[in-house]
Short mmCIF file of the N, C-alpha and C atoms (twelve columns), coordinates in Angstrom:
data_MODEL
# 
_entry.id   MODEL 
# 
loop_
_atom_site.group_PDB 
_atom_site.id 
_atom_site.type_symbol 
_atom_site.label_atom_id 
_atom_site.label_alt_id 
_atom_site.label_comp_id 
_atom_site.label_asym_id 
_atom_site.label_seq_id 
_atom_site.Cartn_x 
_atom_site.Cartn_y 
_atom_site.Cartn_z 
_atom_site.pdbx_PDB_model_num 
ATOM 1   N N  . GLN A 1   6.226  131.796 -9.103  1 
ATOM 2   C CA . GLN A 1   7.060  132.171 -7.965  1 
ATOM 3   C C  . GLN A 1   8.408  131.467 -8.109  1 
ATOM 4   N N  . VAL A 2   9.482  132.181 -7.820  1 
ATOM 5   C CA . VAL A 2   10.821 131.621 -7.916  1 
ATOM 6   C C  . VAL A 2   11.072 130.683 -6.740  1 
ATOM 7   N N  . GLN A 3   11.632 129.522 -7.043  1 
ATOM 8   C CA . GLN A 3   12.048 128.577 -6.018  1 
ATOM 9   C C  . GLN A 3   13.490 128.182 -6.285  1 
ATOM 10  N N  . LEU A 4   14.288 128.110 -5.230  1 
ATOM 11  C CA . LEU A 4   15.703 127.808 -5.334  1 
ATOM 12  C C  . LEU A 4   16.049 126.634 -4.426  1 
ATOM 13  N N  . VAL A 5   16.822 125.694 -4.952  1 
ATOM 14  C CA . VAL A 5   17.240 124.529 -4.185  1 
ATOM 15  C C  . VAL A 5   18.725 124.304 -4.399  1 
ATOM 16  N N  . GLU A 6   19.513 124.408 -3.317  1 
ATOM 17  C CA . GLU A 6   20.951 124.193 -3.390  1 
ATOM 18  C C  . GLU A 6   21.293 122.733 -3.140  1 
ATOM 19  N N  . SER A 7   22.433 122.313 -3.683  1 
ATOM 20  C CA . SER A 7   22.965 120.986 -3.433  1 
ATOM 21  C C  . SER A 7   24.467 121.007 -3.689  1 
ATOM 22  N N  . GLY A 8   25.149 119.961 -3.263  1 
ATOM 23  C CA . GLY A 8   26.567 119.822 -3.541  1 
ATOM 24  C C  . GLY A 8   27.489 120.091 -2.372  1 
ATOM 25  N N  . GLY A 9   26.944 120.499 -1.237  1 
ATOM 26  C CA . GLY A 9   27.778 120.741 -0.081  1 
ATOM 27  C C  . GLY A 9   28.320 119.453 0.499   1 
ATOM 28  N N  . GLY A 10  29.279 119.589 1.404   1 
ATOM 29  C CA . GLY A 10  29.875 118.430 2.036   1 
ATOM 30  C C  . GLY A 10  31.107 118.811 2.816   1 
ATOM 31  N N  . SER A 11  31.865 117.805 3.225   1 
ATOM 32  C CA . SER A 11  33.093 117.999 3.991   1 
ATOM 33  C C  . SER A 11  34.296 117.619 3.149   1 
ATOM 34  N N  . VAL A 12  35.285 118.500 3.106   1 
ATOM 35  C CA . VAL A 12  36.502 118.259 2.337   1 
ATOM 36  C C  . VAL A 12  37.713 118.729 3.124   1 
ATOM 37  N N  . GLN A 13  38.875 118.236 2.722   1 
ATOM 38  C CA . GLN A 13  40.132 118.692 3.300   1 
ATOM 39  C C  . GLN A 13  40.546 120.010 2.669   1 
ATOM 40  N N  . ALA A 14  41.319 120.784 3.401   1 
ATOM 41  C CA . ALA A 14  41.847 122.027 2.856   1 
ATOM 42  C C  . ALA A 14  42.579 121.752 1.550   1 
ATOM 43  N N  . GLY A 15  42.349 122.613 0.576   1 
ATOM 44  C CA . GLY A 15  42.931 122.435 -0.735  1 
ATOM 45  C C  . GLY A 15  42.043 121.674 -1.696  1 
ATOM 46  N N  . GLY A 16  40.977 121.100 -1.193  1 
ATOM 47  C CA . GLY A 16  40.062 120.346 -2.024  1 
ATOM 48  C C  . GLY A 16  39.079 121.225 -2.760  1 
ATOM 49  N N  . SER A 17  38.155 120.576 -3.469  1 
ATOM 50  C CA . SER A 17  37.185 121.287 -4.291  1 
ATOM 51  C C  . SER A 17  35.780 120.750 -4.092  1 
ATOM 52  N N  . LEU A 18  34.815 121.616 -4.317  1 
ATOM 53  C CA . LEU A 18  33.407 121.258 -4.317  1 
ATOM 54  C C  . LEU A 18  32.705 122.097 -5.368  1 
ATOM 55  N N  . ARG A 19  31.633 121.575 -5.923  1 
ATOM 56  C CA . ARG A 19  30.799 122.353 -6.818  1 
ATOM 57  C C  . ARG A 19  29.379 122.374 -6.292  1 
ATOM 58  N N  . LEU A 20  28.902 123.557 -5.978  1 
ATOM 59  C CA . LEU A 20  27.545 123.745 -5.517  1 
ATOM 60  C C  . LEU A 20  26.626 124.012 -6.703  1 
ATOM 61  N N  . SER A 21  25.412 123.518 -6.608  1 
ATOM 62  C CA . SER A 21  24.417 123.726 -7.648  1 
ATOM 63  C C  . SER A 21  23.193 124.401 -7.065  1 
ATOM 64  N N  . CYS A 22  22.569 125.246 -7.866  1 
ATOM 65  C CA . CYS A 22  21.328 125.903 -7.487  1 
ATOM 66  C C  . CYS A 22  20.322 125.675 -8.596  1 
ATOM 67  N N  . ALA A 23  19.318 124.888 -8.317  1 
ATOM 68  C CA . ALA A 23  18.251 124.630 -9.275  1 
ATOM 69  C C  . ALA A 23  17.153 125.657 -9.086  1 
ATOM 70  N N  . THR A 24  16.746 126.274 -10.177 1 
ATOM 71  C CA . THR A 24  15.737 127.322 -10.109 1 
ATOM 72  C C  . THR A 24  14.473 126.896 -10.836 1 
ATOM 73  N N  . SER A 25  13.357 127.478 -10.417 1 
ATOM 74  C CA . SER A 25  12.081 127.244 -11.080 1 
ATOM 75  C C  . SER A 25  11.217 128.486 -10.924 1 
ATOM 76  N N  . GLY A 26  10.227 128.604 -11.792 1 
ATOM 77  C CA . GLY A 26  9.357  129.758 -11.754 1 
ATOM 78  C C  . GLY A 26  9.744  130.780 -12.801 1 
ATOM 79  N N  . TYR A 27  8.765  131.506 -13.302 1 
ATOM 80  C CA . TYR A 27  9.009  132.528 -14.306 1 
ATOM 81  C C  . TYR A 27  8.888  133.893 -13.661 1 
ATOM 82  N N  . THR A 28  10.024 134.589 -13.593 1 
ATOM 83  C CA . THR A 28  10.056 135.924 -13.015 1 
ATOM 84  C C  . THR A 28  11.306 136.644 -13.473 1 
ATOM 85  N N  . TYR A 29  11.241 137.949 -13.523 1 
ATOM 86  C CA . TYR A 29  12.390 138.755 -13.905 1 
ATOM 87  C C  . TYR A 29  13.555 138.551 -12.945 1 
ATOM 88  N N  . SER A 30  13.252 138.309 -11.687 1 
ATOM 89  C CA . SER A 30  14.287 138.169 -10.675 1 
ATOM 90  C C  . SER A 30  15.197 136.972 -10.915 1 
ATOM 91  N N  . SER A 31  14.762 136.012 -11.694 1 
ATOM 92  C CA . SER A 31  15.575 134.824 -11.943 1 
ATOM 93  C C  . SER A 31  16.803 135.120 -12.779 1 
ATOM 94  N N  . ASN A 32  16.879 136.301 -13.373 1 
ATOM 95  C CA . ASN A 32  18.042 136.689 -14.162 1 
ATOM 96  C C  . ASN A 32  19.182 137.234 -13.306 1 
ATOM 97  N N  . CYS A 33  18.914 137.500 -12.043 1 
ATOM 98  C CA . CYS A 33  19.899 138.068 -11.130 1 
ATOM 99  C C  . CYS A 33  20.132 137.079 -9.999  1 
ATOM 100 N N  . MET A 34  21.277 136.408 -10.029 1 
ATOM 101 C CA . MET A 34  21.552 135.330 -9.093  1 
ATOM 102 C C  . MET A 34  22.824 135.597 -8.300  1 
ATOM 103 N N  . GLY A 35  22.863 135.054 -7.092  1 
ATOM 104 C CA . GLY A 35  24.043 135.214 -6.260  1 
ATOM 105 C C  . GLY A 35  24.232 134.047 -5.314  1 
ATOM 106 N N  . TRP A 36  25.460 133.903 -4.844  1 
ATOM 107 C CA . TRP A 36  25.799 132.945 -3.797  1 
ATOM 108 C C  . TRP A 36  26.265 133.702 -2.565  1 
ATOM 109 N N  . PHE A 37  25.735 133.324 -1.416  1 
ATOM 110 C CA . PHE A 37  26.103 133.916 -0.143  1 
ATOM 111 C C  . PHE A 37  26.502 132.820 0.826   1 
ATOM 112 N N  . ARG A 38  27.204 133.205 1.880   1 
ATOM 113 C CA . ARG A 38  27.570 132.237 2.897   1 
ATOM 114 C C  . ARG A 38  27.523 132.894 4.267   1 
ATOM 115 N N  . GLN A 39  27.291 132.070 5.278   1 
ATOM 116 C CA . GLN A 39  27.258 132.556 6.638   1 
ATOM 117 C C  . GLN A 39  27.772 131.480 7.581   1 
ATOM 118 N N  . ALA A 40  28.785 131.831 8.354   1 
ATOM 119 C CA . ALA A 40  29.336 130.952 9.366   1 
ATOM 120 C C  . ALA A 40  28.771 131.340 10.722  1 
ATOM 121 N N  . PRO A 41  28.709 130.403 11.668  1 
ATOM 122 C CA . PRO A 41  28.186 130.723 12.999  1 
ATOM 123 C C  . PRO A 41  28.927 131.891 13.630  1 
ATOM 124 N N  . GLY A 42  28.177 132.862 14.136  1 
ATOM 125 C CA . GLY A 42  28.769 134.010 14.780  1 
ATOM 126 C C  . GLY A 42  29.293 135.073 13.845  1 
ATOM 127 N N  . LYS A 43  29.149 134.885 12.547  1 
ATOM 128 C CA . LYS A 43  29.618 135.855 11.575  1 
ATOM 129 C C  . LYS A 43  28.468 136.376 10.726  1 
ATOM 130 N N  . GLU A 44  28.675 137.539 10.150  1 
ATOM 131 C CA . GLU A 44  27.663 138.139 9.303   1 
ATOM 132 C C  . GLU A 44  27.619 137.448 7.949   1 
ATOM 133 N N  . ARG A 45  26.480 137.566 7.288   1 
ATOM 134 C CA . ARG A 45  26.329 137.002 5.962   1 
ATOM 135 C C  . ARG A 45  27.254 137.701 4.985   1 
ATOM 136 N N  . GLU A 46  27.889 136.925 4.136   1 
ATOM 137 C CA . GLU A 46  28.859 137.452 3.185   1 
ATOM 138 C C  . GLU A 46  28.468 137.076 1.766   1 
ATOM 139 N N  . GLY A 47  28.420 138.058 0.899   1 
ATOM 140 C CA . GLY A 47  28.206 137.786 -0.500  1 
ATOM 141 C C  . GLY A 47  29.457 137.185 -1.106  1 
ATOM 142 N N  . VAL A 48  29.314 136.103 -1.832  1 
ATOM 143 C CA . VAL A 48  30.445 135.370 -2.395  1 
ATOM 144 C C  . VAL A 48  30.624 135.670 -3.876  1 
ATOM 145 N N  . ALA A 49  29.549 135.532 -4.629  1 
ATOM 146 C CA . ALA A 49  29.623 135.729 -6.068  1 
ATOM 147 C C  . ALA A 49  28.238 136.050 -6.605  1 
ATOM 148 N N  . ALA A 50  28.194 136.730 -7.741  1 
ATOM 149 C CA . ALA A 50  26.935 137.069 -8.372  1 
ATOM 150 C C  . ALA A 50  27.075 136.939 -9.878  1 
ATOM 151 N N  . ILE A 51  25.957 136.666 -10.528 1 
ATOM 152 C CA . ILE A 51  25.950 136.518 -11.977 1 
ATOM 153 C C  . ILE A 51  24.659 137.058 -12.553 1 
ATOM 154 N N  . TYR A 52  24.780 137.714 -13.696 1 
ATOM 155 C CA . TYR A 52  23.622 138.127 -14.466 1 
ATOM 156 C C  . TYR A 52  23.420 137.062 -15.538 1 
ATOM 157 N N  . THR A 53  22.393 136.248 -15.363 1 
ATOM 158 C CA . THR A 53  22.200 135.110 -16.258 1 
ATOM 159 C C  . THR A 53  21.824 135.527 -17.671 1 
ATOM 160 N N  . GLY A 54  21.380 136.764 -17.830 1 
ATOM 161 C CA . GLY A 54  21.056 137.242 -19.154 1 
ATOM 162 C C  . GLY A 54  22.270 137.478 -20.025 1 
ATOM 163 N N  . GLY A 55  23.430 137.682 -19.407 1 
ATOM 164 C CA . GLY A 55  24.631 137.952 -20.166 1 
ATOM 165 C C  . GLY A 55  25.872 137.222 -19.693 1 
ATOM 166 N N  . GLY A 56  25.810 136.626 -18.493 1 
ATOM 167 C CA . GLY A 56  26.939 135.884 -17.965 1 
ATOM 168 C C  . GLY A 56  27.950 136.717 -17.203 1 
ATOM 169 N N  . ASN A 57  27.688 138.001 -17.007 1 
ATOM 170 C CA . ASN A 57  28.585 138.852 -16.242 1 
ATOM 171 C C  . ASN A 57  28.662 138.373 -14.793 1 
ATOM 172 N N  . THR A 58  29.834 138.475 -14.179 1 
ATOM 173 C CA . THR A 58  30.039 137.965 -12.829 1 
ATOM 174 C C  . THR A 58  30.775 138.957 -11.946 1 
ATOM 175 N N  . VAL A 59  30.574 138.804 -10.636 1 
ATOM 176 C CA . VAL A 59  31.250 139.597 -9.619  1 
ATOM 177 C C  . VAL A 59  31.628 138.661 -8.481  1 
ATOM 178 N N  . TYR A 60  32.824 138.873 -7.880  1 
ATOM 179 C CA . TYR A 60  33.296 138.021 -6.799  1 
ATOM 180 C C  . TYR A 60  33.755 138.839 -5.603  1 
ATOM 181 N N  . ALA A 61  33.590 138.256 -4.424  1 
ATOM 182 C CA . ALA A 61  34.178 138.835 -3.230  1 
ATOM 183 C C  . ALA A 61  35.691 138.648 -3.282  1 
ATOM 184 N N  . ASP A 62  36.421 139.602 -2.726  1 
ATOM 185 C CA . ASP A 62  37.878 139.508 -2.728  1 
ATOM 186 C C  . ASP A 62  38.373 138.234 -2.042  1 
ATOM 187 N N  . SER A 63  37.633 137.764 -1.051  1 
ATOM 188 C CA . SER A 63  38.060 136.604 -0.286  1 
ATOM 189 C C  . SER A 63  38.056 135.307 -1.086  1 
ATOM 190 N N  . VAL A 64  37.324 135.276 -2.194  1 
ATOM 191 C CA . VAL A 64  37.235 134.057 -2.986  1 
ATOM 192 C C  . VAL A 64  37.723 134.238 -4.415  1 
ATOM 193 N N  . LYS A 65  38.056 135.447 -4.788  1 
ATOM 194 C CA . LYS A 65  38.490 135.728 -6.155  1 
ATOM 195 C C  . LYS A 65  39.716 134.891 -6.511  1 
ATOM 196 N N  . GLY A 66  39.648 134.247 -7.653  1 
ATOM 197 C CA . GLY A 66  40.733 133.391 -8.103  1 
ATOM 198 C C  . GLY A 66  40.589 131.955 -7.680  1 
ATOM 199 N N  . ARG A 67  39.696 131.681 -6.736  1 
ATOM 200 C CA . ARG A 67  39.475 130.323 -6.259  1 
ATOM 201 C C  . ARG A 67  38.080 129.800 -6.607  1 
ATOM 202 N N  . PHE A 68  37.084 130.684 -6.588  1 
ATOM 203 C CA . PHE A 68  35.704 130.302 -6.864  1 
ATOM 204 C C  . PHE A 68  35.286 130.809 -8.231  1 
ATOM 205 N N  . THR A 69  34.380 130.083 -8.870  1 
ATOM 206 C CA . THR A 69  33.826 130.486 -10.149 1 
ATOM 207 C C  . THR A 69  32.323 130.259 -10.161 1 
ATOM 208 N N  . ILE A 70  31.569 131.309 -10.445 1 
ATOM 209 C CA . ILE A 70  30.128 131.179 -10.588 1 
ATOM 210 C C  . ILE A 70  29.819 131.041 -12.074 1 
ATOM 211 N N  . SER A 71  28.912 130.155 -12.399 1 
ATOM 212 C CA . SER A 71  28.558 129.920 -13.790 1 
ATOM 213 C C  . SER A 71  27.086 129.558 -13.897 1 
ATOM 214 N N  . GLN A 72  26.616 129.447 -15.113 1 
ATOM 215 C CA . GLN A 72  25.213 129.188 -15.343 1 
ATOM 216 C C  . GLN A 72  25.011 128.185 -16.462 1 
ATOM 217 N N  . ASP A 73  23.867 127.540 -16.433 1 
ATOM 218 C CA . ASP A 73  23.413 126.694 -17.519 1 
ATOM 219 C C  . ASP A 73  21.945 127.059 -17.714 1 
ATOM 220 N N  . ASN A 74  21.701 127.974 -18.631 1 
ATOM 221 C CA . ASN A 74  20.349 128.483 -18.814 1 
ATOM 222 C C  . ASN A 74  19.382 127.406 -19.306 1 
ATOM 223 N N  . ALA A 75  19.886 126.454 -20.081 1 
ATOM 224 C CA . ALA A 75  19.030 125.373 -20.566 1 
ATOM 225 C C  . ALA A 75  18.505 124.537 -19.410 1 
ATOM 226 N N  . LYS A 76  19.355 124.304 -18.414 1 
ATOM 227 C CA . LYS A 76  18.962 123.541 -17.239 1 
ATOM 228 C C  . LYS A 76  18.415 124.425 -16.130 1 
ATOM 229 N N  . LYS A 77  18.479 125.738 -16.341 1 
ATOM 230 C CA . LYS A 77  18.020 126.699 -15.344 1 
ATOM 231 C C  . LYS A 77  18.733 126.481 -14.012 1 
ATOM 232 N N  . LYS A 78  20.046 126.349 -14.093 1 
ATOM 233 C CA . LYS A 78  20.862 126.135 -12.907 1 
ATOM 234 C C  . LYS A 78  22.012 127.122 -12.835 1 
ATOM 235 N N  . VAL A 79  22.416 127.430 -11.625 1 
ATOM 236 C CA . VAL A 79  23.586 128.253 -11.359 1 
ATOM 237 C C  . VAL A 79  24.531 127.447 -10.483 1 
ATOM 238 N N  . TYR A 80  25.828 127.541 -10.768 1 
ATOM 239 C CA . TYR A 80  26.817 126.741 -10.065 1 
ATOM 240 C C  . TYR A 80  27.844 127.630 -9.375  1 
ATOM 241 N N  . LEU A 81  28.465 127.072 -8.355  1 
ATOM 242 C CA . LEU A 81  29.602 127.712 -7.715  1 
ATOM 243 C C  . LEU A 81  30.699 126.665 -7.585  1 
ATOM 244 N N  . GLN A 82  31.709 126.763 -8.447  1 
ATOM 245 C CA . GLN A 82  32.857 125.878 -8.376  1 
ATOM 246 C C  . GLN A 82  33.838 126.446 -7.374  1 
ATOM 247 N N  . MET A 83  34.171 125.675 -6.353  1 
ATOM 248 C CA . MET A 83  35.045 126.128 -5.279  1 
ATOM 249 C C  . MET A 83  36.313 125.281 -5.282  1 
ATOM 250 N N  . ASN A 84  37.435 125.916 -5.565  1 
ATOM 251 C CA . ASN A 84  38.731 125.255 -5.586  1 
ATOM 252 C C  . ASN A 84  39.625 125.829 -4.497  1 
ATOM 253 N N  . SER A 85  40.684 125.101 -4.183  1 
ATOM 254 C CA . SER A 85  41.643 125.536 -3.166  1 
ATOM 255 C C  . SER A 85  40.944 125.968 -1.891  1 
ATOM 256 N N  . LEU A 86  40.035 125.145 -1.428  1 
ATOM 257 C CA . LEU A 86  39.225 125.494 -0.263  1 
ATOM 258 C C  . LEU A 86  40.077 125.631 0.991   1 
ATOM 259 N N  . LYS A 87  39.691 126.586 1.815   1 
ATOM 260 C CA . LYS A 87  40.357 126.866 3.072   1 
ATOM 261 C C  . LYS A 87  39.389 126.656 4.226   1 
ATOM 262 N N  . PRO A 88  39.897 126.399 5.433   1 
ATOM 263 C CA . PRO A 88  38.999 126.278 6.586   1 
ATOM 264 C C  . PRO A 88  38.105 127.499 6.767   1 
ATOM 265 N N  . GLU A 89  38.589 128.672 6.384   1 
ATOM 266 C CA . GLU A 89  37.804 129.893 6.495   1 
ATOM 267 C C  . GLU A 89  36.590 129.901 5.573   1 
ATOM 268 N N  . ASP A 90  36.544 128.994 4.601   1 
ATOM 269 C CA . ASP A 90  35.403 128.898 3.702   1 
ATOM 270 C C  . ASP A 90  34.247 128.115 4.313   1 
ATOM 271 N N  . THR A 91  34.469 127.513 5.465   1 
ATOM 272 C CA . THR A 91  33.422 126.745 6.129   1 
ATOM 273 C C  . THR A 91  32.236 127.634 6.457   1 
ATOM 274 N N  . ALA A 92  31.061 127.262 5.968   1 
ATOM 275 C CA . ALA A 92  29.860 128.065 6.171   1 
ATOM 276 C C  . ALA A 92  28.670 127.365 5.536   1 
ATOM 277 N N  . MET A 93  27.493 127.895 5.821   1 
ATOM 278 C CA . MET A 93  26.300 127.510 5.094   1 
ATOM 279 C C  . MET A 93  26.227 128.400 3.863   1 
ATOM 280 N N  . TYR A 94  26.093 127.792 2.706   1 
ATOM 281 C CA . TYR A 94  26.053 128.531 1.455   1 
ATOM 282 C C  . TYR A 94  24.631 128.585 0.921   1 
ATOM 283 N N  . TYR A 95  24.221 129.783 0.526   1 
ATOM 284 C CA . TYR A 95  22.866 130.024 0.052   1 
ATOM 285 C C  . TYR A 95  22.859 130.568 -1.368  1 
ATOM 286 N N  . CYS A 96  21.918 130.104 -2.138  1 
ATOM 287 C CA . CYS A 96  21.647 130.644 -3.456  1 
ATOM 288 C C  . CYS A 96  20.547 131.686 -3.323  1 
ATOM 289 N N  . ALA A 97  20.662 132.782 -4.067  1 
ATOM 290 C CA . ALA A 97  19.699 133.864 -3.971  1 
ATOM 291 C C  . ALA A 97  19.354 134.414 -5.345  1 
ATOM 292 N N  . ALA A 98  18.146 134.944 -5.456  1 
ATOM 293 C CA . ALA A 98  17.682 135.574 -6.685  1 
ATOM 294 C C  . ALA A 98  16.954 136.860 -6.337  1 
ATOM 295 N N  . GLY A 99  17.031 137.842 -7.216  1 
ATOM 296 C CA . GLY A 99  16.362 139.098 -6.959  1 
ATOM 297 C C  . GLY A 99  16.208 139.939 -8.205  1 
ATOM 298 N N  . HIS A 100 15.509 141.049 -8.054  1 
ATOM 299 C CA . HIS A 100 15.274 141.962 -9.176  1 
ATOM 300 C C  . HIS A 100 15.563 143.415 -8.822  1 
ATOM 301 N N  . LEU A 101 16.140 143.664 -7.657  1 
ATOM 302 C CA . LEU A 101 16.449 145.023 -7.235  1 
ATOM 303 C C  . LEU A 101 17.765 145.522 -7.806  1 
ATOM 304 N N  . GLY A 102 18.531 144.628 -8.385  1 
ATOM 305 C CA . GLY A 102 19.801 144.980 -8.987  1 
ATOM 306 C C  . GLY A 102 20.649 143.746 -9.186  1 
ATOM 307 N N  . CYS A 103 21.305 143.669 -10.311 1 
ATOM 308 C CA . CYS A 103 22.151 142.518 -10.613 1 
ATOM 309 C C  . CYS A 103 23.612 142.825 -10.310 1 
ATOM 310 N N  . LEU A 104 24.413 141.768 -10.258 1 
ATOM 311 C CA . LEU A 104 25.849 141.891 -10.041 1 
ATOM 312 C C  . LEU A 104 26.160 142.644 -8.759  1 
ATOM 313 N N  . THR A 105 25.464 142.277 -7.692  1 
ATOM 314 C CA . THR A 105 25.711 142.863 -6.390  1 
ATOM 315 C C  . THR A 105 25.888 141.764 -5.357  1 
ATOM 316 N N  . LEU A 106 26.749 142.022 -4.371  1 
ATOM 317 C CA . LEU A 106 26.986 141.086 -3.283  1 
ATOM 318 C C  . LEU A 106 26.261 141.505 -2.011  1 
ATOM 319 N N  . LEU A 107 25.315 142.421 -2.144  1 
ATOM 320 C CA . LEU A 107 24.505 142.869 -1.025  1 
ATOM 321 C C  . LEU A 107 23.248 142.025 -0.931  1 
ATOM 322 N N  . GLY A 108 23.038 141.408 0.214   1 
ATOM 323 C CA . GLY A 108 21.881 140.551 0.394   1 
ATOM 324 C C  . GLY A 108 20.560 141.271 0.259   1 
ATOM 325 N N  . MET A 109 20.534 142.566 0.522   1 
ATOM 326 C CA . MET A 109 19.305 143.337 0.449   1 
ATOM 327 C C  . MET A 109 18.733 143.395 -0.963  1 
ATOM 328 N N  . ALA A 110 19.546 143.115 -1.960  1 
ATOM 329 C CA . ALA A 110 19.097 143.172 -3.339  1 
ATOM 330 C C  . ALA A 110 18.349 141.918 -3.768  1 
ATOM 331 N N  . TYR A 111 18.375 140.898 -2.947  1 
ATOM 332 C CA . TYR A 111 17.774 139.617 -3.296  1 
ATOM 333 C C  . TYR A 111 16.547 139.336 -2.437  1 
ATOM 334 N N  . ASN A 112 15.517 138.826 -3.058  1 
ATOM 335 C CA . ASN A 112 14.276 138.569 -2.332  1 
ATOM 336 C C  . ASN A 112 13.849 137.106 -2.336  1 
ATOM 337 N N  . TYR A 113 14.615 136.244 -2.989  1 
ATOM 338 C CA . TYR A 113 14.354 134.814 -2.959  1 
ATOM 339 C C  . TYR A 113 15.613 134.087 -2.527  1 
ATOM 340 N N  . TRP A 114 15.449 133.118 -1.632  1 
ATOM 341 C CA . TRP A 114 16.592 132.408 -1.065  1 
ATOM 342 C C  . TRP A 114 16.330 130.916 -0.994  1 
ATOM 343 N N  . GLY A 115 17.382 130.132 -1.196  1 
ATOM 344 C CA . GLY A 115 17.287 128.699 -1.032  1 
ATOM 345 C C  . GLY A 115 17.438 128.310 0.427   1 
ATOM 346 N N  . GLN A 116 17.393 127.015 0.687   1 
ATOM 347 C CA . GLN A 116 17.457 126.518 2.058   1 
ATOM 348 C C  . GLN A 116 18.878 126.418 2.591   1 
ATOM 349 N N  . GLY A 117 19.857 126.460 1.712   1 
ATOM 350 C CA . GLY A 117 21.251 126.406 2.107   1 
ATOM 351 C C  . GLY A 117 21.839 125.010 2.031   1 
ATOM 352 N N  . THR A 118 23.150 124.949 1.807   1 
ATOM 353 C CA . THR A 118 23.884 123.693 1.816   1 
ATOM 354 C C  . THR A 118 25.193 123.905 2.569   1 
ATOM 355 N N  . GLN A 119 25.518 122.995 3.466   1 
ATOM 356 C CA . GLN A 119 26.667 123.160 4.355   1 
ATOM 357 C C  . GLN A 119 27.966 122.768 3.666   1 
ATOM 358 N N  . VAL A 120 28.970 123.615 3.814   1 
ATOM 359 C CA . VAL A 120 30.322 123.333 3.340   1 
ATOM 360 C C  . VAL A 120 31.257 123.383 4.536   1 
ATOM 361 N N  . THR A 121 31.982 122.301 4.758   1 
ATOM 362 C CA . THR A 121 32.924 122.219 5.866   1 
ATOM 363 C C  . THR A 121 34.297 121.855 5.327   1 
ATOM 364 N N  . VAL A 122 35.286 122.680 5.639   1 
ATOM 365 C CA . VAL A 122 36.656 122.475 5.172   1 
ATOM 366 C C  . VAL A 122 37.547 122.273 6.388   1 
ATOM 367 N N  . SER A 123 38.195 121.128 6.462   1 
ATOM 368 C CA . SER A 123 39.066 120.806 7.583   1 
ATOM 369 C C  . SER A 123 40.521 120.895 7.157   1 
ATOM 370 N N  . SER A 124 41.384 121.162 8.124   1 
ATOM 371 C CA . SER A 124 42.815 121.256 7.860   1 
ATOM 372 C C  . SER A 124 43.552 120.008 8.278   1 
# 
């Protein structure tokens, strides 16, 4: 069974950086399709970035394109989200997700495994 554990969240000033990590375990096809999502209080869940770990292909939401980078380390079985030039609007709970219904998608419905989340707070 796939298990996901996020880490790396915290509080930073606007313009700062954070790197989130997602540690994965379990043997399943769904582990090849990974994504990062975020949700702020009172707002809908938003897909941030996705990666196909089998080839390294990536997709980003327009709101983070050019500032965030999703990457992988297959040897360590980890997926990362490097967040630069952070804005207060980036404040949210960030979740790592895995699925097998389709790769390189920012739709939460495509993912069936989720981590517990890590909080990111950006102050101005």
